[in-house]
mmCIF file of C-alpha atoms in Angstrom:
data_model
loop_
_atom_site.group_PDB
_atom_site.id
_atom_site.type_symbol
_atom_site.label_atom_id
_atom_site.label_comp_id
_atom_site.label_asym_id
_atom_site.label_seq_id
_atom_site.Cartn_x
_atom_site.Cartn_y
_atom_site.Cartn_z
ATOM 1 C CA MET A 1012 128.053 104.213 108.981
ATOM 2 C CA VAL A 1013 125.418 103.567 111.657
ATOM 3 C CA GLY A 1014 128.087 103.589 114.358
ATOM 4 C CA GLN A 1015 129.579 106.853 113.102
ATOM 5 C CA LEU A 1016 126.170 108.522 113.071
ATOM 6 C CA GLY A 1017 125.476 107.239 116.564
ATOM 7 C CA TYR A 1018 128.584 109.005 117.843
ATOM 8 C CA VAL A 1019 127.529 112.166 116.046
ATOM 9 C CA LEU A 1020 124.085 112.013 117.664
ATOM 10 C CA VAL A 1021 125.699 111.720 121.096
ATOM 11 C CA ASP A 1022 127.964 114.674 120.290
ATOM 12 C CA LEU A 1023 124.977 116.778 119.251
ATOM 13 C CA GLY A 1024 123.144 115.830 122.430
ATOM 14 C CA LEU A 1025 126.104 117.029 124.485
ATOM 15 C CA GLN A 1026 126.142 120.257 122.493
ATOM 16 C CA ARG A 1027 122.561 120.872 123.529
ATOM 17 C CA GLY A 1028 123.671 120.470 127.156
ATOM 18 C CA GLY A 1029 126.436 123.016 126.660
ATOM 19 C CA GLN A 1030 129.225 120.437 126.988
ATOM 20 C CA HIS A 1031 130.692 120.887 123.514
ATOM 21 C CA PRO A 1032 131.040 123.868 121.229
ATOM 22 C CA ALA A 1033 128.523 124.060 118.423
ATOM 23 C CA GLY A 1034 129.727 122.817 115.068
ATOM 24 C CA ALA A 1035 131.843 119.999 116.509
ATOM 25 C CA LEU A 1036 130.455 117.504 113.997
ATOM 26 C CA PRO A 1037 132.614 115.754 111.403
ATOM 27 C CA ASP A 1038 132.587 117.778 108.199
ATOM 28 C CA ASP A 1039 132.120 114.675 106.059
ATOM 29 C CA VAL A 1040 128.850 113.828 107.819
ATOM 30 C CA VAL A 1041 127.195 117.186 108.390
ATOM 31 C CA ASP A 1042 127.531 120.596 106.795
ATOM 32 C CA GLN A 1043 125.998 122.847 109.411
ATOM 33 C CA ARG A 1044 125.728 126.472 108.350
ATOM 34 C CA ALA A 1045 125.790 129.174 110.982
ATOM 35 C CA GLY A 1046 122.712 131.161 111.833
ATOM 36 C CA LEU A 1047 119.094 130.311 112.447
ATOM 37 C CA GLY A 1048 118.326 130.519 108.751
ATOM 38 C CA GLY A 1049 121.019 127.991 107.796
ATOM 39 C CA SER A 1050 120.535 124.448 106.610
ATOM 40 C CA VAL A 1051 121.941 121.044 107.343
ATOM 41 C CA GLY A 1052 122.773 118.713 104.477
ATOM 42 C CA ILE A 1053 123.184 114.985 105.025
ATOM 43 C CA HIS A 1054 123.424 113.002 101.822
ATOM 44 C CA TYR A 1055 122.608 109.315 101.690
ATOM 45 C CA ALA A 1056 121.882 108.199 98.162
ATOM 46 C CA GLU A 1057 118.947 105.844 98.246
ATOM 47 C CA HIS A 1058 117.053 106.361 95.004
ATOM 48 C CA GLY A 1059 118.602 109.843 94.958
ATOM 49 C CA ARG A 1060 117.434 110.653 98.466
ATOM 50 C CA ALA A 1061 118.904 112.584 101.345
ATOM 51 C CA PHE A 1062 117.669 113.048 104.866
ATOM 52 C CA LEU A 1063 116.660 116.492 106.063
ATOM 53 C CA THR A 1064 114.135 119.036 107.353
ATOM 54 C CA ARG A 1065 112.495 119.944 110.648
ATOM 55 C CA VAL A 1066 110.796 118.296 113.674
ATOM 56 C CA ARG A 1067 110.297 118.041 117.476
ATOM 57 C CA SER A 1068 108.919 116.014 120.408
ATOM 58 C CA SER A 1069 106.001 114.484 122.405
ATOM 59 C CA GLY A 1070 104.430 111.036 123.107
ATOM 60 C CA LEU A 1071 104.799 108.379 120.364
ATOM 61 C CA LEU A 1072 105.493 111.482 118.322
ATOM 62 C CA GLY A 1073 107.743 112.980 120.932
ATOM 63 C CA ASP A 1074 111.107 114.754 121.712
ATOM 64 C CA GLN A 1075 113.482 116.319 119.171
ATOM 65 C CA LYS A 1076 113.319 118.256 116.002
ATOM 66 C CA SER A 1077 113.865 117.350 112.306
ATOM 67 C CA ILE A 1078 114.624 114.733 109.703
ATOM 68 C CA THR A 1079 113.635 113.703 106.219
ATOM 69 C CA ARG A 1080 114.888 111.808 103.304
ATOM 70 C CA GLU A 1081 114.588 111.689 99.557
ATOM 71 C CA GLY A 1082 115.937 114.460 97.430
ATOM 72 C CA THR A 1083 118.282 117.274 98.306
ATOM 73 C CA PRO A 1084 118.892 119.057 101.609
ATOM 74 C CA VAL A 1085 115.883 120.840 103.049
ATOM 75 C CA ARG A 1086 116.154 124.399 104.371
ATOM 76 C CA VAL A 1087 115.036 124.637 107.988
ATOM 77 C CA GLN A 1088 112.531 127.112 109.355
ATOM 78 C CA PRO A 1089 114.163 130.335 110.599
ATOM 79 C CA GLU A 1090 112.673 130.013 114.079
ATOM 80 C CA ALA A 1091 113.881 126.463 114.605
ATOM 81 C CA ASP A 1092 116.757 125.529 116.899
ATOM 82 C CA PRO A 1093 119.547 124.440 114.504
ATOM 83 C CA GLN A 1094 121.144 122.075 117.035
ATOM 84 C CA ILE A 1095 117.897 120.200 117.668
ATOM 85 C CA LEU A 1096 117.292 120.150 113.926
ATOM 86 C CA SER A 1097 120.721 118.619 113.423
ATOM 87 C CA ILE A 1098 119.980 115.895 115.955
ATOM 88 C CA ALA A 1099 116.639 115.127 114.344
ATOM 89 C CA GLN A 1100 118.070 115.028 110.842
ATOM 90 C CA LEU A 1101 120.805 112.690 111.978
ATOM 91 C CA ALA A 1102 118.218 110.548 113.778
ATOM 92 C CA GLY A 1103 116.292 110.267 110.521
ATOM 93 C CA LEU A 1104 119.412 109.451 108.545
ATOM 94 C CA THR A 1105 120.449 106.854 111.103
ATOM 95 C CA GLY A 1106 116.960 105.338 111.037
ATOM 96 C CA TRP A 1107 117.046 105.035 107.260
ATOM 97 C CA THR A 1108 120.570 103.587 107.384
ATOM 98 C CA CYS A 1109 119.404 100.986 109.926
ATOM 99 C CA PHE A 1110 116.393 100.194 107.744
ATOM 100 C CA ASP A 1111 118.640 99.785 104.702
ATOM 101 C CA ALA A 1112 120.790 97.388 106.739
ATOM 102 C CA ARG A 1113 117.621 95.518 107.816
ATOM 103 C CA GLN A 1114 118.214 96.460 111.463
ATOM 104 C CA TYR A 1115 114.529 97.047 111.878
ATOM 105 C CA ASN A 1116 114.224 97.496 115.634
ATOM 106 C CA GLN A 1117 116.885 100.188 115.650
ATOM 107 C CA ALA A 1118 115.349 101.869 112.615
ATOM 108 C CA ARG A 1119 111.940 101.967 114.280
ATOM 109 C CA ALA A 1120 113.447 103.605 117.387
ATOM 110 C CA TYR A 1121 115.144 106.349 115.353
ATOM 111 C CA PHE A 1122 112.069 106.964 113.203
ATOM 112 C CA THR A 1123 109.911 107.218 116.328
ATOM 113 C CA GLU A 1124 112.283 109.782 117.800
ATOM 114 C CA ALA A 1125 112.176 111.815 114.586
ATOM 115 C CA LEU A 1126 108.391 111.598 114.613
ATOM 116 C CA GLN A 1127 108.301 112.912 118.161
ATOM 117 C CA LEU A 1128 110.357 115.908 117.137
ATOM 118 C CA ALA A 1129 108.140 116.539 114.144
ATOM 119 C CA LYS A 1130 105.064 116.642 116.331
ATOM 120 C CA GLU A 1131 106.651 119.059 118.784
ATOM 121 C CA SER A 1132 107.473 121.471 115.976
ATOM 122 C CA ASP A 1133 104.054 120.880 114.346
ATOM 123 C CA ASP A 1134 105.698 120.022 111.030
ATOM 124 C CA ARG A 1135 102.919 117.893 109.632
ATOM 125 C CA GLN A 1136 104.434 117.353 106.211
ATOM 126 C CA PHE A 1137 107.579 116.072 107.850
ATOM 127 C CA MET A 1138 105.522 113.841 110.120
ATOM 128 C CA ALA A 1139 103.932 112.433 106.966
ATOM 129 C CA ASN A 1140 107.377 111.722 105.536
ATOM 130 C CA VAL A 1141 108.540 109.840 108.630
ATOM 131 C CA LEU A 1142 105.300 107.853 108.797
ATOM 132 C CA ALA A 1143 105.735 106.971 105.111
ATOM 133 C CA CYS A 1144 109.219 105.626 105.925
ATOM 134 C CA MET A 1145 107.728 103.530 108.706
ATOM 135 C CA SER A 1146 105.054 102.255 106.336
ATOM 136 C CA LEU A 1147 107.666 101.127 103.824
ATOM 137 C CA GLN A 1148 109.630 99.377 106.562
ATOM 138 C CA ALA A 1149 106.497 97.533 107.679
ATOM 139 C CA THR A 1150 106.058 96.100 104.175
ATOM 140 C CA TYR A 1151 109.602 94.727 104.363
ATOM 141 C CA GLN A 1152 108.800 93.186 107.746
ATOM 142 C CA ASP A 1153 105.713 91.457 106.324
ATOM 143 C CA LYS A 1154 103.420 93.578 108.486
ATOM 144 C CA PRO A 1155 101.007 94.885 105.837
ATOM 145 C CA ALA A 1156 98.344 95.976 108.325
ATOM 146 C CA ASP A 1157 100.911 98.159 110.102
ATOM 147 C CA SER A 1158 102.076 99.480 106.745
ATOM 148 C CA LEU A 1159 98.540 100.578 105.874
ATOM 149 C CA ALA A 1160 98.016 102.148 109.312
ATOM 150 C CA PHE A 1161 101.238 104.168 109.043
ATOM 151 C CA VAL A 1162 100.552 105.448 105.537
ATOM 152 C CA THR A 1163 96.947 106.319 106.428
ATOM 153 C CA ALA A 1164 98.275 108.391 109.337
ATOM 154 C CA ALA A 1165 100.804 109.974 106.977
ATOM 155 C CA GLN A 1166 98.052 110.998 104.585
ATOM 156 C CA ASP A 1167 96.019 112.470 107.441
ATOM 157 C CA GLN A 1168 98.982 114.617 108.481
ATOM 158 C CA ALA A 1169 99.711 115.711 104.926
ATOM 159 C CA ARG A 1170 96.122 116.703 104.231
ATOM 160 C CA SER A 1171 95.913 118.713 107.438
ATOM 161 C CA ALA A 1172 99.138 120.600 106.717
ATOM 162 C CA LEU A 1173 99.199 123.953 104.984
ATOM 163 C CA GLY A 1174 100.690 123.907 101.505
ATOM 164 C CA THR A 1175 101.016 120.167 100.990
ATOM 165 C CA THR A 1176 101.909 119.715 97.328
ATOM 166 C CA PRO A 1177 100.540 117.224 94.779
ATOM 167 C CA ARG A 1178 103.937 115.511 94.587
ATOM 168 C CA VAL A 1179 103.792 114.693 98.313
ATOM 169 C CA LEU A 1180 100.232 113.381 97.980
ATOM 170 C CA SER A 1181 101.216 111.330 94.930
ATOM 171 C CA MET A 1182 104.117 109.702 96.771
ATOM 172 C CA LEU A 1183 101.899 108.896 99.753
ATOM 173 C CA SER A 1184 99.216 107.381 97.513
ATOM 174 C CA MET A 1185 101.853 105.120 96.005
ATOM 175 C CA ARG A 1186 102.952 104.025 99.486
ATOM 176 C CA GLU A 1187 99.285 103.279 100.173
ATOM 177 C CA ALA A 1188 99.215 101.155 97.012
ATOM 178 C CA PHE A 1189 102.208 99.168 98.307
ATOM 179 C CA ALA A 1190 100.399 98.510 101.585
ATOM 180 C CA HIS A 1191 97.185 97.373 99.885
ATOM 181 C CA ALA A 1192 99.174 95.174 97.501
ATOM 182 C CA ALA A 1193 100.935 93.533 100.452
ATOM 183 C CA LEU A 1194 97.498 92.835 101.916
ATOM 184 C CA GLY A 1195 96.314 91.417 98.586
ATOM 185 C CA ASN A 1196 93.625 94.098 98.213
ATOM 186 C CA ARG A 1197 93.490 94.324 94.412
ATOM 187 C CA ASP A 1198 90.752 96.942 94.045
ATOM 188 C CA SER A 1199 92.202 99.164 96.760
ATOM 189 C CA THR A 1200 95.669 98.897 95.208
ATOM 190 C CA HIS A 1201 94.343 99.947 91.805
ATOM 191 C CA ARG A 1202 92.442 102.831 93.379
ATOM 192 C CA ALA A 1203 95.523 104.081 95.216
ATOM 193 C CA ILE A 1204 97.620 103.826 92.031
ATOM 194 C CA GLY A 1205 94.981 105.902 90.255
ATOM 195 C CA GLU A 1206 95.133 108.503 93.025
ATOM 196 C CA ALA A 1207 98.923 108.649 92.782
ATOM 197 C CA HIS A 1208 98.743 109.349 89.041
ATOM 198 C CA ARG A 1209 95.913 111.880 89.497
ATOM 199 C CA HIS A 1210 97.918 113.864 92.045
ATOM 200 C CA PHE A 1211 101.047 113.634 89.888
ATOM 201 C CA LYS A 1212 99.246 115.224 86.939
ATOM 202 C CA GLN A 1213 98.481 118.233 89.151
ATOM 203 C CA ILE A 1214 102.160 118.986 89.859
ATOM 204 C CA GLY A 1215 103.210 122.490 88.871
ATOM 205 C CA ALA A 1216 106.692 123.787 88.109
ATOM 206 C CA SER A 1217 106.411 126.403 90.857
ATOM 207 C CA ASP A 1218 105.084 124.068 93.565
ATOM 208 C CA PRO A 1219 106.948 124.546 96.887
ATOM 209 C CA ASP A 1220 107.851 120.855 97.215
ATOM 210 C CA PRO A 1221 109.823 119.832 100.296
ATOM 211 C CA SER A 1222 113.208 118.713 99.026
ATOM 212 C CA TRP A 1223 112.781 115.281 100.566
ATOM 213 C CA VAL A 1224 110.141 114.478 97.948
ATOM 214 C CA ASN A 1225 112.023 115.725 94.880
ATOM 215 C CA TYR A 1226 113.214 112.182 94.182
ATOM 216 C CA PHE A 1227 109.621 111.274 93.272
ATOM 217 C CA ASP A 1228 109.776 112.107 89.573
ATOM 218 C CA GLU A 1229 107.929 110.509 86.668
ATOM 219 C CA PRO A 1230 110.275 107.505 86.257
ATOM 220 C CA LYS A 1231 109.887 106.820 89.983
ATOM 221 C CA LEU A 1232 106.096 107.036 89.695
ATOM 222 C CA ILE A 1233 106.186 104.586 86.791
ATOM 223 C CA VAL A 1234 108.517 102.077 88.432
ATOM 224 C CA ASP A 1235 106.583 102.169 91.698
ATOM 225 C CA THR A 1236 103.383 101.567 89.744
ATOM 226 C CA GLY A 1237 105.013 98.501 88.227
ATOM 227 C CA ILE A 1238 106.219 97.278 91.619
ATOM 228 C CA ALA A 1239 102.733 97.661 93.108
ATOM 229 C CA HIS A 1240 101.308 95.545 90.264
ATOM 230 C CA GLY A 1241 104.149 93.065 90.762
ATOM 231 C CA ARG A 1242 103.317 92.738 94.464
ATOM 232 C CA LEU A 1243 99.766 91.829 93.425
ATOM 233 C CA GLY A 1244 101.053 89.123 91.098
ATOM 234 C CA GLU A 1245 100.154 91.124 87.987
ATOM 235 C CA ALA A 1246 103.521 90.454 86.364
ATOM 236 C CA ALA A 1247 102.402 91.059 82.760
ATOM 237 C CA THR A 1248 101.273 94.573 83.697
ATOM 238 C CA ALA A 1249 104.281 95.239 85.908
ATOM 239 C CA GLU A 1250 107.064 94.208 83.527
ATOM 240 C CA PRO A 1251 106.724 96.908 80.817
ATOM 241 C CA LEU A 1252 106.267 99.641 83.411
ATOM 242 C CA ILE A 1253 109.450 98.716 85.291
ATOM 243 C CA ALA A 1254 111.351 98.295 82.011
ATOM 244 C CA VAL A 1255 110.310 101.754 80.757
ATOM 245 C CA ALA A 1256 111.256 103.382 84.063
ATOM 246 C CA LEU A 1257 114.650 101.669 84.093
ATOM 247 C CA GLY A 1258 115.303 103.024 80.622
ATOM 248 C CA ARG A 1259 114.638 106.555 81.859
ATOM 249 C CA GLU A 1260 116.364 106.297 85.234
ATOM 250 C CA ASP A 1261 119.576 108.197 85.925
ATOM 251 C CA ARG A 1262 122.451 105.777 85.265
ATOM 252 C CA THR A 1263 124.413 107.195 88.185
ATOM 253 C CA ASN A 1264 121.685 106.011 90.571
ATOM 254 C CA GLN A 1265 123.158 102.541 90.942
ATOM 255 C CA ARG A 1266 121.229 101.654 94.074
ATOM 256 C CA GLY A 1267 117.870 102.438 92.495
ATOM 257 C CA ARG A 1268 118.804 100.677 89.276
ATOM 258 C CA ALA A 1269 119.811 97.547 91.181
ATOM 259 C CA PHE A 1270 116.530 97.518 93.137
ATOM 260 C CA HIS A 1271 114.421 98.013 90.064
ATOM 261 C CA ALA A 1272 116.329 95.582 87.871
ATOM 262 C CA PHE A 1273 115.811 92.782 90.381
ATOM 263 C CA TRP A 1274 112.107 93.633 90.457
ATOM 264 C CA LEU A 1275 112.044 93.478 86.650
ATOM 265 C CA ALA A 1276 113.793 90.101 86.704
ATOM 266 C CA ARG A 1277 111.261 88.765 89.182
ATOM 267 C CA THR A 1278 108.295 89.844 87.056
ATOM 268 C CA GLN A 1279 109.914 88.219 84.007
ATOM 269 C CA LEU A 1280 110.515 84.990 85.909
ATOM 270 C CA ASP A 1281 106.917 85.041 87.155
ATOM 271 C CA GLN A 1282 105.873 84.894 83.501
ATOM 272 C CA GLY A 1283 108.183 82.006 82.691
ATOM 273 C CA LYS A 1284 110.715 84.168 80.815
ATOM 274 C CA LEU A 1285 113.751 82.429 82.293
ATOM 275 C CA ASP A 1286 116.350 83.657 79.791
ATOM 276 C CA GLN A 1287 115.212 87.274 80.030
ATOM 277 C CA ALA A 1288 115.000 87.138 83.814
ATOM 278 C CA CYS A 1289 118.520 85.777 84.219
ATOM 279 C CA ASP A 1290 119.896 88.297 81.744
ATOM 280 C CA THR A 1291 118.196 91.173 83.607
ATOM 281 C CA ALA A 1292 119.394 89.911 86.987
ATOM 282 C CA THR A 1293 122.938 89.439 85.662
ATOM 283 C CA GLN A 1294 123.005 93.049 84.451
ATOM 284 C CA ALA A 1295 121.781 94.155 87.894
ATOM 285 C CA LEU A 1296 124.763 92.522 89.602
ATOM 286 C CA VAL A 1297 127.121 95.303 88.506
ATOM 287 C CA PRO A 1298 125.241 98.177 90.225
ATOM 288 C CA ALA A 1299 124.408 95.862 93.138
ATOM 289 C CA SER A 1300 128.086 95.101 93.688
ATOM 290 C CA ALA A 1301 128.851 98.824 93.666
ATOM 291 C CA VAL A 1302 126.435 99.653 96.509
ATOM 292 C CA ALA A 1303 125.520 96.317 98.137
ATOM 293 C CA PRO A 1304 123.142 97.509 100.899
ATOM 294 C CA GLU A 1305 121.418 94.685 102.712
ATOM 295 C CA ARG A 1306 117.999 95.537 101.241
ATOM 296 C CA VAL A 1307 119.342 95.237 97.687
ATOM 297 C CA LEU A 1308 120.943 91.942 98.596
ATOM 298 C CA SER A 1309 117.669 90.696 100.075
ATOM 299 C CA HIS A 1310 115.990 91.258 96.702
ATOM 300 C CA LEU A 1311 118.842 89.365 95.078
ATOM 301 C CA ARG A 1312 118.327 86.446 97.484
ATOM 302 C CA GLU A 1313 114.588 86.443 96.717
ATOM 303 C CA PHE A 1314 115.306 86.194 92.997
ATOM 304 C CA TYR A 1315 117.834 83.420 93.615
ATOM 305 C CA ASP A 1316 115.216 81.501 95.626
ATOM 306 C CA GLN A 1317 112.743 81.911 92.768
ATOM 307 C CA LEU A 1318 115.291 80.280 90.462
ATOM 308 C CA ALA A 1319 115.238 77.042 92.493
ATOM 309 C CA PRO A 1320 113.186 74.994 89.966
ATOM 310 C CA HIS A 1321 115.547 76.090 87.163
ATOM 311 C CA ARG A 1322 118.837 75.954 89.063
ATOM 312 C CA GLN A 1323 120.462 73.427 86.691
ATOM 313 C CA LYS A 1324 119.517 75.234 83.486
ATOM 314 C CA PRO A 1325 122.540 76.699 81.636
ATOM 315 C CA VAL A 1326 121.256 80.287 81.865
ATOM 316 C CA ALA A 1327 120.702 79.961 85.626
ATOM 317 C CA LEU A 1328 124.157 78.449 86.081
ATOM 318 C CA ALA A 1329 125.657 81.350 84.136
ATOM 319 C CA PHE A 1330 123.854 83.829 86.414
ATOM 320 C CA GLU A 1331 125.114 82.042 89.523
ATOM 321 C CA ALA A 1332 128.687 82.015 88.209
ATOM 322 C CA ARG A 1333 128.519 85.767 87.600
ATOM 323 C CA LEU A 1334 127.005 86.243 91.054
ATOM 324 C CA ARG A 1335 129.873 84.374 92.691
ATOM 325 C CA GLU A 1336 132.354 86.448 90.705
ATOM 326 C CA LEU A 1337 130.908 89.856 91.599
ATOM 327 C CA LEU A 1338 129.442 89.220 95.065
ATOM 328 C CA PRO A 1339 131.310 86.288 96.637
ATOM 329 C CA PRO A 1340 130.218 87.074 100.249
ATOM 330 C CA VAL A 1341 126.563 87.059 99.173
ATOM 331 C CA SER A 1342 126.858 83.949 97.034
ATOM 332 C CA GLY A 1343 128.386 82.180 100.004
ATOM 333 C CA SER A 1344 125.224 82.855 102.022
ATOM 334 C CA LEU A 1345 122.907 81.433 99.361
ATOM 335 C CA HIS A 1346 121.692 77.874 99.736
ATOM 336 C CA PRO A 1347 120.855 75.606 96.784
#
């Protein structure tokens, strides 16, 4: 998919230069509606998310015009250039796709480009969204200080923007909690979790939420709270939260369910609940095999590594047999 999007980005760039007629994008990738008040919809289901909105260029935050993720397509501002918006949205989508494939250098380049566009268009909420993506990526790269710096910058942009909603602030506080947890800052993690829940309680039905944040509903708040506690090593607190959220999560969201089930299994294993952990992880193999992005598989590998002291136990052997049945390419890359 990354390669296809790269070609689309080149095509859009040529359109800007007048070398191709507008609307020459593949219909299965972009639905570009005519007119300055139209919208571009690019769907990439990651926890129910989709990339979209508005941005522009300059410096580290420099030269193009719009992306986002999470939720449903975002309607662009009437005065924005729809071609530049299309390029920016595709840049954001490509960045997230690279991140999901653990191609971190490429992801960082695309996110930086989207951030540049956001600055040029003075879309501070969108800048916050891109910075939040970069913060999450930094946690996966074991760069917790960078993660905290990115999310702090995201919060600064969100607070300075007009009309930033409580849902956006809640999501950003939870990303801050992830960063503090990665740093091992227990008190700061708990404070950020508290802020996330405080903002969430202030959400109103008529709030003008950007569509990229609509994915952040109550089950997502709960599961992220559990994950933040899990990152701190507070497995007994994390387990029931993740379990409750999984019970409430949309069953069609197989990617999210796979992520969260592996997190639940890890918290159970951390508490010595080997049978439960293997059962949870085995159930997660079905949605994981349906989507199989590299980030999901990395969580699977982490769980498998945690099983090392128990590898010869019958329940662990049963899990490994099921793993080899459903995901043979992955099982082949695992080392005893």
